[in-house]
């Protein structure tokens, strides 16, 4: 599909090229083949064909410094010839496809078959028309006009099936549409910096054209292919394309090829864009995947939870995401190693492991389904036996050939009753409720600045027990301003007067700050009059540039004098160096290097310092210690970040060895130390207080100095003086968690993390270690659910490891966003609290729905079952049951799943992973209401006709008209459900069930709408719905009995749950079944909770076979003494399977059947697969 459109795309381009080849010096094809070269080959090819990169720029009519002119006509022409930077997404499923998928539901298929048989039989007139001797109760069927009405029931069932299918399909369709909308919004937000007409501007990624000069910097995800033309220290992570995890160093003369979908891990520079969209490396892979994806999908269709569609649609939507989507397929397959692994992995790509909630629900649905199946089977058997015994034994009738159709008609009727019991018993509304609830929450969370990338993240967030947050930008405003400085032996508590600073020092300071910072960092005039100046680029550098402006100096002239191309060498900032240095060549040929970085690190490398006269004096280690005590610690204790600015001069001959970093970065002269303030966001302390009240521990993980970190943590309320808590530095943390061999030990982490509140000077690996340590900890009875916030490229691993990763929408790099589950569009910690609230709300909504659904299930099944056994006919007819099913599944899930969250949700502790879905209180409510409903329905069934003085509906013949009696039962049943829906709004045993009901208009609409439709069905439904119109007084009674539900709800609420010890909870995920993610990912569609039970035996059997197999292998190997390697390899694969097996996850069948090579065991493996 995608493949088709792309090939059209190419042929069109080829035609265009013929016309336009004259305009540009190179064709699309030439550029595509150029981008397939790597390293030196590429350099040679560029030299031979175009003569250096400047030549290529000329061919593409662009300037390496000015960029494209940016005229609309030129850009259009480029898009026409070289294509747009857009990878066409897969087509969404059409509405008809979704309808077809909804029809695959087993219970619906059974119903359809039954209805069709029933229809067929009703049109077939038995030849022995007047034969009275067939069945007992055929009498009524002979009334004129009644025989004709036999088809109605079949048709009505079909119609209601169509309704259910359409509703399901429509839900799926709107869900898919929402995701597409969401995805395109993520896309529009992705911008990239290019140079056009000499101006640096940011444009949406889709607007990039061939010939653009793009500025790449640390943390970018490259949106197109290009050639590196100028820059420094650029290192790229190409693992998404090549699978090699080492960072690749790029340079103009050795390896200038930059590929789309790869991540910039360090450095900065400019690239000339040479291929975009479907012609870029990512695009080419996607074109191939587009073709491959189709077949995969056919395989996937079977055995997918209804929820699978959700992830699919997300996946498809993701593919629009030009380059960012790259992360999706190739990344995973890259880790797969051998080719055949890749294909296996790709098909399971979009199945993230089941979330906690889905696990619990699947289990519950399977249990309920089994019970329903048993009940419906028993119902059918009893009906058939009763009829057979009654007709052939008691009344001694013969089975006459002409009577066969009549009997078959009876059997079909019984079968339909059985199926209806099943339909009502199976809660197909569960997946729907989850989907609606999640989709609704995701939509609303957008308004709360949470852009959810993975649906289940929102539900997991409700269970979060710990949040590890960054400091800069999340807890603080990320607006850096210099507020203190130490210059020329004086510690200024506010910005010094420019005149009090020696002129030499001032000049050095301005140069050091202006040159030794990314030229993309600027301070622009405020957007609104009287506003704060806008800070663009790296915020710390903005703070320093602001300091220059505060000293009444200007950095622009300095930068114009020494443009970026003239910088001799740049050591960019990274998390290991914690400093940045830039070397320039002075007019006399000597070199000068400016450095800046964390003060304790840079000061260690200083051997001189500028004094009050601006002259360097010796700076000894003891001077340094004194300075740390007198200047740096006081600044840090005020919550300031301290930055040291220094310089060093080198002679021109001999030229220093620039690659020997340690020698270069030593013997510096300190110019000044500044204290930069990053104020705490005003709303953070309140948000953290809410978290703590909700039972969530907030920890701060930062790269900052420990004193600064502690000061900010106190301001935020993460730590309260006098409490028992730990604040550690990264080094100390590592020392405590590693044993003598330097390996990390879980027991050691367990001693630290419960009290740890601040981790300062931490490296990205420390963050990952901490998150992993908390997640894997078994010290507390509940497994911790950890959320992590991050913005830098280096936060990727921790974000991926966490249960929920939050990336910053504004300050975050593309890499962090790719690794995250939720993007905070306003970078604000208080939005995380909103996410917690929504997550808890999802959980509660689903519990509410369950409470309502199960009550209906129990009552409907018991009524249909006992009714059928005692009166040979279910009091609730098939079509009525389907209507009840529609109310309780679709409408109720809509009504209860869209309750807005309240602040009260934050007053309880998190549920944790092992809490059952249905608590004791809910069980009490379910059973209590079921008792009330059953009592009343049975009363109506057996003595109703006397109470209302109407004809009894019991024992009516086959096609008899609907009776008032049964209509009253049906009506009362629906009324009770409607009022019970209001009861279901509260699940923790609250008294006031109407609390906040008007805040949810959907709920009110649905309840009133259902009521209205019910009136129509009863009064005008007639034969299809087996209803006869009721009088006003009969209606009053039905509503009155329904209202009794509310009163009864209050009675139930009075019974203390603690007394009811016998009540069981249901829907709990036991420890054993919490399957580690790695295993689940391998084989998700293979196994379900229900199946896992069956597999246990087989697994043990496999394990035994495997062991024997291995032993035979080893013996044979020793005999032959040859391929010992082979046996070892087999051994290792077997041990890995054994681990697989002990976790009772799906044994990966493919590898099993390969490993078991003897015929017996292969057949066993096949049996296991069957």
JSON list of C-alpha atoms in Angstrom, two decimals, residues 700 702 704 706 709-710 726-734 736-737 752-753 756-762:
[
{"chain": "A", "resi": 700, "resn": "UNK", "atom": "CA", "xyz": [15.09, 14.91, 43.08]},
{"chain": "A", "resi": 702, "resn": "UNK", "atom": "CA", "xyz": [20.05, 16.44, 39.44]},
{"chain": "A", "resi": 704, "resn": "UNK", "atom": "CA", "xyz": [23.90, 20.07, 40.28]},
{"chain": "A", "resi": 706, "resn": "UNK", "atom": "CA", "xyz": [24.72, 18.95, 46.46]},
{"chain": "A", "resi": 709, "resn": "UNK", "atom": "CA", "xyz": [20.21, 20.70, 45.28]},
{"chain": "A", "resi": 710, "resn": "UNK", "atom": "CA", "xyz": [19.50, 20.52, 49.01]},
{"chain": "A", "resi": 726, "resn": "UNK", "atom": "CA", "xyz": [19.43, 11.07, 52.74]},
{"chain": "A", "resi": 727, "resn": "UNK", "atom": "CA", "xyz": [21.01, 13.54, 50.29]},
{"chain": "A", "resi": 728, "resn": "UNK", "atom": "CA", "xyz": [23.79, 11.86, 48.35]},
{"chain": "A", "resi": 729, "resn": "UNK", "atom": "CA", "xyz": [26.22, 12.76, 45.61]},
{"chain": "A", "resi": 730, "resn": "UNK", "atom": "CA", "xyz": [26.55, 10.42, 42.64]},
{"chain": "A", "resi": 731, "resn": "UNK", "atom": "CA", "xyz": [30.02, 9.24, 43.72]},
{"chain": "A", "resi": 732, "resn": "UNK", "atom": "CA", "xyz": [28.92, 8.43, 47.25]},
{"chain": "A", "resi": 733, "resn": "UNK", "atom": "CA", "xyz": [25.77, 6.72, 45.96]},
{"chain": "A", "resi": 734, "resn": "UNK", "atom": "CA", "xyz": [27.88, 4.50, 43.71]},
{"chain": "A", "resi": 736, "resn": "UNK", "atom": "CA", "xyz": [27.42, 2.55, 48.72]},
{"chain": "A", "resi": 737, "resn": "UNK", "atom": "CA", "xyz": [25.62, 0.37, 46.22]},
{"chain": "A", "resi": 752, "resn": "UNK", "atom": "CA", "xyz": [19.47, 3.39, 50.55]},
{"chain": "A", "resi": 753, "resn": "UNK", "atom": "CA", "xyz": [16.48, 4.17, 48.37]},
{"chain": "A", "resi": 756, "resn": "UNK", "atom": "CA", "xyz": [16.99, 8.86, 49.63]},
{"chain": "A", "resi": 757, "resn": "UNK", "atom": "CA", "xyz": [15.39, 12.18, 48.65]},
{"chain": "A", "resi": 758, "resn": "UNK", "atom": "CA", "xyz": [18.10, 14.03, 46.73]},
{"chain": "A", "resi": 759, "resn": "UNK", "atom": "CA", "xyz": [20.74, 12.60, 44.41]},
{"chain": "A", "resi": 760, "resn": "UNK", "atom": "CA", "xyz": [23.14, 15.36, 43.30]},
{"chain": "A", "resi": 761, "resn": "UNK", "atom": "CA", "xyz": [25.98, 15.46, 40.79]},
{"chain": "A", "resi": 762, "resn": "UNK", "atom": "CA", "xyz": [24.47, 12.33, 39.30]}
]
